[in-house]
Amino acid sequence: MVVYAGVDVGSTWAKAVVVGHGDAPLGLGLEPTGLDLAGAGIRALQAACAEAGVRMTDVSRMASTGYGRDDVPGHGLTRSEIMCLARGAHALLPRAMTVVDIGGQDSKVVILDEAGRRVDYRLNRKCAAGTGAFIEMVCLRLGLPVADLNALAAKADRAAPLSSFCSVFAATEVLDLLRKGFGGPEIARGVYQSVAQRVADIGARGTLLALSGGVVAHHALLVDAVRSLLHVEVQVLPHTQHISALGAALLAREGTP
């Protein structure tokens, strides 16, 4: 069986996807990145191959992307995160759209036309605001596991006003909001509104937003906040944490120079 693989080594998670002749993933792998970028990439690939029912030696060609793409041994091809995100998203949702990827350390906005060509893109890498790191920072200040934030926010009927421009300042804002009488649920909901506002500030626009990334996978109320703020159609892409890895696998298959 001829298969192709894509490995996306991000700052928080390493993701891998194995594909065959179709665009649908045959296997997915997910491993925490930690300090061993190469090891995390390989372990994610091993998991994806196991799920696909193939051996790693069956992989005909592999492409890597993400923060640690140059560290993956035997990667063969390296591709930019923007290129892989666009390719993977359009394979799953072949429409003109704006892809918004909210990751652990950065956020990306890629505008695609009907054929999947990139019209424009924006990155948010100068500040953790609007990323998973921002959410983790506020949760740390609240003494709350990140996994519990969505459930806590669901208890609030209003959102506390949090900055969307500076994660460091936002962490201190939490203390000020608590002094002003806002509760944990209101602050939790404010976190989602802050991230949604940051997404809008980066330049997310158009009639269809396709959301991807690990943050979206675990925070359903963030999706609601984006939808309410921007008043556009919002879809969460399937395999949302693996979109760039899928794109890398498809580009490996195509052998795009």
Tab-separated table of C-alpha atoms in Angstrom:
chain	number	residue	atom	x	y	z
A	1	MET	CA	0.000	0.000	0.000
A	2	VAL	CA	1.442	3.385	-1.020
A	3	VAL	CA	0.902	6.066	1.595
A	4	TYR	CA	2.163	9.583	2.265
A	5	ALA	CA	2.665	11.405	5.538
A	6	GLY	CA	2.660	14.918	6.902
A	7	VAL	CA	4.146	15.916	10.258
A	8	ASP	CA	3.385	19.248	11.915
A	9	VAL	CA	5.640	19.922	14.904
A	10	GLY	CA	4.106	22.851	16.746
A	11	SER	CA	5.226	24.532	19.934
A	12	THR	CA	2.772	22.547	22.053
A	13	TRP	CA	1.780	19.450	20.053
A	14	ALA	CA	3.236	17.383	17.249
A	15	LYS	CA	0.642	16.113	14.789
A	16	ALA	CA	0.943	13.584	11.995
A	17	VAL	CA	-1.388	12.406	9.240
A	18	VAL	CA	-1.121	9.485	6.825
A	19	VAL	CA	-3.043	9.589	3.535
A	20	GLY	CA	-3.400	7.267	0.582
A	21	HIS	CA	-4.857	8.149	-2.803
A	22	GLY	CA	-7.808	10.044	-1.325
A	23	ASP	CA	-7.787	13.257	0.697
A	24	ALA	CA	-9.304	11.718	3.823
A	25	PRO	CA	-6.792	10.819	6.545
A	26	LEU	CA	-6.100	7.119	7.011
A	27	GLY	CA	-4.448	7.706	10.369
A	28	LEU	CA	-3.818	10.522	12.833
A	29	GLY	CA	-1.119	10.940	15.458
A	30	LEU	CA	-0.838	13.460	18.290
A	31	GLU	CA	1.990	13.829	20.801
A	32	PRO	CA	3.012	16.620	23.200
A	33	THR	CA	6.037	18.408	21.801
A	34	GLY	CA	8.031	19.018	24.964
A	35	LEU	CA	11.731	19.661	24.415
A	36	ASP	CA	12.375	16.803	22.002
A	37	LEU	CA	10.992	18.155	18.726
A	38	ALA	CA	12.359	15.329	16.610
A	39	GLY	CA	11.171	12.626	18.988
A	40	ALA	CA	7.689	14.125	19.232
A	41	GLY	CA	7.398	14.256	15.449
A	42	ILE	CA	8.458	10.654	15.066
A	43	ARG	CA	6.142	9.427	17.821
A	44	ALA	CA	3.219	11.259	16.220
A	45	LEU	CA	4.081	9.651	12.887
A	46	GLN	CA	4.306	6.208	14.483
A	47	ALA	CA	0.853	6.709	15.987
A	48	ALA	CA	-0.595	7.839	12.652
A	49	CYS	CA	0.902	4.824	10.865
A	50	ALA	CA	-0.435	2.469	13.528
A	51	GLU	CA	-3.928	3.918	13.159
A	52	ALA	CA	-3.673	3.637	9.378
A	53	GLY	CA	-2.530	0.012	9.680
A	54	VAL	CA	0.739	0.607	7.820
A	55	ARG	CA	4.420	0.504	8.716
A	56	MET	CA	6.597	3.606	8.707
A	57	THR	CA	8.614	1.998	5.947
A	58	ASP	CA	5.445	2.030	3.832
A	59	VAL	CA	5.489	5.855	3.726
A	60	SER	CA	6.502	6.729	0.186
A	61	ARG	CA	7.147	10.412	0.874
A	62	MET	CA	6.788	12.713	3.867
A	63	ALA	CA	6.643	16.472	4.335
A	64	SER	CA	7.075	18.336	7.591
A	65	THR	CA	5.862	21.741	8.699
A	66	GLY	CA	5.499	23.834	11.821
A	67	TYR	CA	7.897	25.248	14.357
A	68	GLY	CA	10.054	22.112	14.394
A	69	ARG	CA	9.782	21.070	10.773
A	70	ASP	CA	13.544	21.060	10.242
A	71	ASP	CA	14.068	18.772	13.231
A	72	VAL	CA	12.025	15.842	11.929
A	73	PRO	CA	14.483	13.194	10.721
A	74	GLY	CA	13.860	11.896	7.236
A	75	HIS	CA	11.298	14.591	6.512
A	76	GLY	CA	12.211	14.812	2.834
A	77	LEU	CA	10.210	17.963	2.169
A	78	THR	CA	9.546	20.987	4.348
A	79	ARG	CA	6.641	23.285	3.725
A	80	SER	CA	5.452	26.527	5.337
A	81	GLU	CA	2.625	26.431	7.851
A	82	ILE	CA	0.554	28.777	5.700
A	83	MET	CA	0.900	26.548	2.637
A	84	CYS	CA	-0.005	23.403	4.573
A	85	LEU	CA	-2.897	25.023	6.420
A	86	ALA	CA	-4.394	26.245	3.157
A	87	ARG	CA	-3.976	22.884	1.413
A	88	GLY	CA	-5.430	20.867	4.268
A	89	ALA	CA	-8.374	23.182	4.867
A	90	HIS	CA	-9.398	23.322	1.224
A	91	ALA	CA	-9.211	19.535	0.946
A	92	LEU	CA	-11.792	19.251	3.706
A	93	LEU	CA	-13.945	22.241	2.751
A	94	PRO	CA	-13.476	23.166	-0.933
A	95	ARG	CA	-15.010	26.626	-0.850
A	96	ALA	CA	-13.856	30.222	-0.850
A	97	MET	CA	-13.264	30.964	2.802
A	98	THR	CA	-11.081	32.436	5.490
A	99	VAL	CA	-9.208	29.850	7.514
A	100	VAL	CA	-8.497	30.877	11.097
A	101	ASP	CA	-6.041	28.678	12.951
A	102	ILE	CA	-5.724	29.346	16.684
A	103	GLY	CA	-2.686	27.564	18.013
A	104	GLY	CA	-0.818	27.335	21.268
A	105	GLN	CA	1.607	30.165	20.531
A	106	ASP	CA	0.294	31.948	17.433
A	107	SER	CA	-2.756	32.508	15.295
A	108	LYS	CA	-2.995	32.513	11.520
A	109	VAL	CA	-5.569	33.855	9.095
A	110	VAL	CA	-5.459	32.602	5.500
A	111	ILE	CA	-7.922	33.840	2.889
A	112	LEU	CA	-8.611	31.345	0.078
A	113	ASP	CA	-10.509	31.688	-3.168
A	114	GLU	CA	-12.860	29.039	-4.584
A	115	ALA	CA	-9.946	27.082	-6.077
A	116	GLY	CA	-8.004	27.087	-2.827
A	117	ARG	CA	-5.508	29.713	-3.925
A	118	ARG	CA	-4.167	31.951	-1.189
A	119	VAL	CA	-5.421	35.509	-1.599
A	120	ASP	CA	-3.922	36.880	1.604
A	121	TYR	CA	-2.695	35.792	4.997
A	122	ARG	CA	-1.939	37.301	8.391
A	123	LEU	CA	0.000	36.076	11.402
A	124	ASN	CA	-0.150	36.930	15.067
A	125	ARG	CA	3.243	36.082	16.516
A	126	LYS	CA	4.255	39.192	18.398
A	127	CYS	CA	2.041	38.587	21.403
A	128	ALA	CA	0.332	35.599	23.001
A	129	ALA	CA	-3.002	37.447	22.957
A	130	GLY	CA	-5.482	35.495	20.861
A	131	THR	CA	-3.668	32.183	21.322
A	132	GLY	CA	-3.772	29.146	23.556
A	133	ALA	CA	-0.958	30.632	25.637
A	134	PHE	CA	-3.230	33.556	26.521
A	135	ILE	CA	-5.936	31.162	27.718
A	136	GLU	CA	-3.411	29.168	29.751
A	137	MET	CA	-2.065	32.341	31.355
A	138	VAL	CA	-5.494	33.502	32.502
A	139	CYS	CA	-6.390	30.007	33.745
A	140	LEU	CA	-3.166	29.942	35.744
A	141	ARG	CA	-4.155	33.222	37.363
A	142	LEU	CA	-7.606	31.800	38.144
A	143	GLY	CA	-6.129	28.567	39.504
A	144	LEU	CA	-8.232	26.677	36.983
A	145	PRO	CA	-7.329	23.710	34.727
A	146	VAL	CA	-7.598	24.799	31.098
A	147	ALA	CA	-9.882	21.847	30.417
A	148	ASP	CA	-12.456	23.322	32.831
A	149	LEU	CA	-12.634	26.814	31.297
A	150	ASN	CA	-15.428	26.079	28.821
A	151	ALA	CA	-17.696	24.572	31.484
A	152	LEU	CA	-17.031	27.504	33.821
A	153	ALA	CA	-17.801	30.064	31.109
A	154	ALA	CA	-21.098	28.312	30.356
A	155	LYS	CA	-22.340	29.349	33.798
A	156	ALA	CA	-22.075	33.081	33.001
A	157	ASP	CA	-24.705	35.264	31.372
A	158	ARG	CA	-22.269	38.124	30.765
A	159	ALA	CA	-18.576	38.508	29.977
A	160	ALA	CA	-16.029	40.424	31.994
A	161	PRO	CA	-14.114	42.955	29.855
A	162	LEU	CA	-10.611	41.613	29.164
A	163	SER	CA	-7.907	43.161	26.999
A	164	SER	CA	-7.291	41.573	23.623
A	165	PHE	CA	-3.964	43.270	23.010
A	166	CYS	CA	-1.594	42.173	25.745
A	167	SER	CA	-1.574	38.809	27.492
A	168	VAL	CA	0.706	40.049	30.288
A	169	PHE	CA	-1.619	42.957	31.041
A	170	ALA	CA	-4.643	40.655	30.799
A	171	ALA	CA	-3.234	38.442	33.535
A	172	THR	CA	-3.082	41.403	35.891
A	173	GLU	CA	-6.533	42.470	34.707
A	174	VAL	CA	-7.946	39.276	36.168
A	175	LEU	CA	-7.030	40.396	39.662
A	176	ASP	CA	-8.608	43.795	39.059
A	177	LEU	CA	-11.795	42.192	37.736
A	178	LEU	CA	-12.027	39.955	40.798
A	179	ARG	CA	-11.710	43.036	43.017
A	180	LYS	CA	-14.517	44.680	41.047
A	181	GLY	CA	-16.837	41.786	41.776
A	182	PHE	CA	-16.694	39.771	38.573
A	183	GLY	CA	-16.848	36.032	39.184
A	184	GLY	CA	-14.831	33.243	37.647
A	185	PRO	CA	-17.546	32.317	35.110
A	186	GLU	CA	-17.759	35.920	33.846
A	187	ILE	CA	-13.990	36.147	33.522
A	188	ALA	CA	-13.924	32.783	31.727
A	189	ARG	CA	-16.455	34.034	29.216
A	190	GLY	CA	-14.445	37.231	28.878
A	191	VAL	CA	-11.409	35.150	27.902
A	192	TYR	CA	-13.285	33.769	24.902
A	193	GLN	CA	-14.524	37.189	23.871
A	194	SER	CA	-10.979	38.529	24.112
A	195	VAL	CA	-9.608	35.781	21.859
A	196	ALA	CA	-12.474	36.291	19.404
A	197	GLN	CA	-11.724	40.013	19.283
A	198	ARG	CA	-8.067	39.278	18.604
A	199	VAL	CA	-9.079	37.027	15.708
A	200	ALA	CA	-11.098	39.901	14.286
A	201	ASP	CA	-8.202	42.315	14.823
A	202	ILE	CA	-5.800	40.082	12.885
A	203	GLY	CA	-8.007	40.473	9.840
A	204	ALA	CA	-10.459	37.580	9.741
A	205	ARG	CA	-13.105	38.585	7.205
A	206	GLY	CA	-15.330	37.150	4.502
A	207	THR	CA	-18.630	35.304	4.565
A	208	LEU	CA	-17.281	31.940	5.757
A	209	LEU	CA	-14.766	31.378	8.524
A	210	ALA	CA	-13.300	27.887	8.871
A	211	LEU	CA	-11.746	27.429	12.294
A	212	SER	CA	-8.921	25.052	13.063
A	213	GLY	CA	-6.346	24.384	15.762
A	214	GLY	CA	-6.184	22.717	19.118
A	215	VAL	CA	-7.717	25.655	20.968
A	216	VAL	CA	-10.899	25.420	18.913
A	217	ALA	CA	-11.056	21.664	19.480
A	218	HIS	CA	-11.398	22.098	23.244
A	219	HIS	CA	-13.278	25.396	23.664
A	220	ALA	CA	-16.699	25.316	22.026
A	221	LEU	CA	-17.717	28.656	23.541
A	222	LEU	CA	-14.843	30.323	21.706
A	223	VAL	CA	-16.489	29.278	18.450
A	224	ASP	CA	-19.747	30.863	19.648
A	225	ALA	CA	-17.881	34.043	20.577
A	226	VAL	CA	-16.326	34.320	17.103
A	227	ARG	CA	-19.689	33.716	15.453
A	228	SER	CA	-21.437	36.327	17.604
A	229	LEU	CA	-18.729	38.937	17.132
A	230	LEU	CA	-18.242	38.677	13.374
A	231	HIS	CA	-21.792	37.748	12.291
A	232	VAL	CA	-20.618	35.361	9.569
A	233	GLU	CA	-20.972	31.647	8.869
A	234	VAL	CA	-18.504	29.778	11.060
A	235	GLN	CA	-17.538	26.136	10.637
A	236	VAL	CA	-15.092	24.074	12.654
A	237	LEU	CA	-13.046	21.917	10.301
A	238	PRO	CA	-13.004	18.161	10.952
A	239	HIS	CA	-9.715	16.805	12.318
A	240	THR	CA	-9.285	20.383	13.445
A	241	GLN	CA	-5.968	19.874	15.223
A	242	HIS	CA	-4.437	18.119	12.203
A	243	ILE	CA	-5.218	20.480	9.313
A	244	SER	CA	-1.620	21.541	8.633
A	245	ALA	CA	-0.353	17.967	9.002
A	246	LEU	CA	-3.005	16.866	6.505
A	247	GLY	CA	-1.921	19.618	4.134
A	248	ALA	CA	1.706	18.513	4.472
A	249	ALA	CA	0.734	14.921	3.675
A	250	LEU	CA	-1.184	15.998	0.569
A	251	LEU	CA	1.702	18.207	-0.572
A	252	ALA	CA	4.072	15.274	-0.027
A	253	ARG	CA	1.860	13.146	-2.262
A	254	GLU	CA	1.774	15.854	-4.907
A	255	GLY	CA	5.519	16.395	-4.627
A	256	THR	CA	4.948	20.137	-4.976
A	257	PRO	CA	8.356	21.802	-5.476
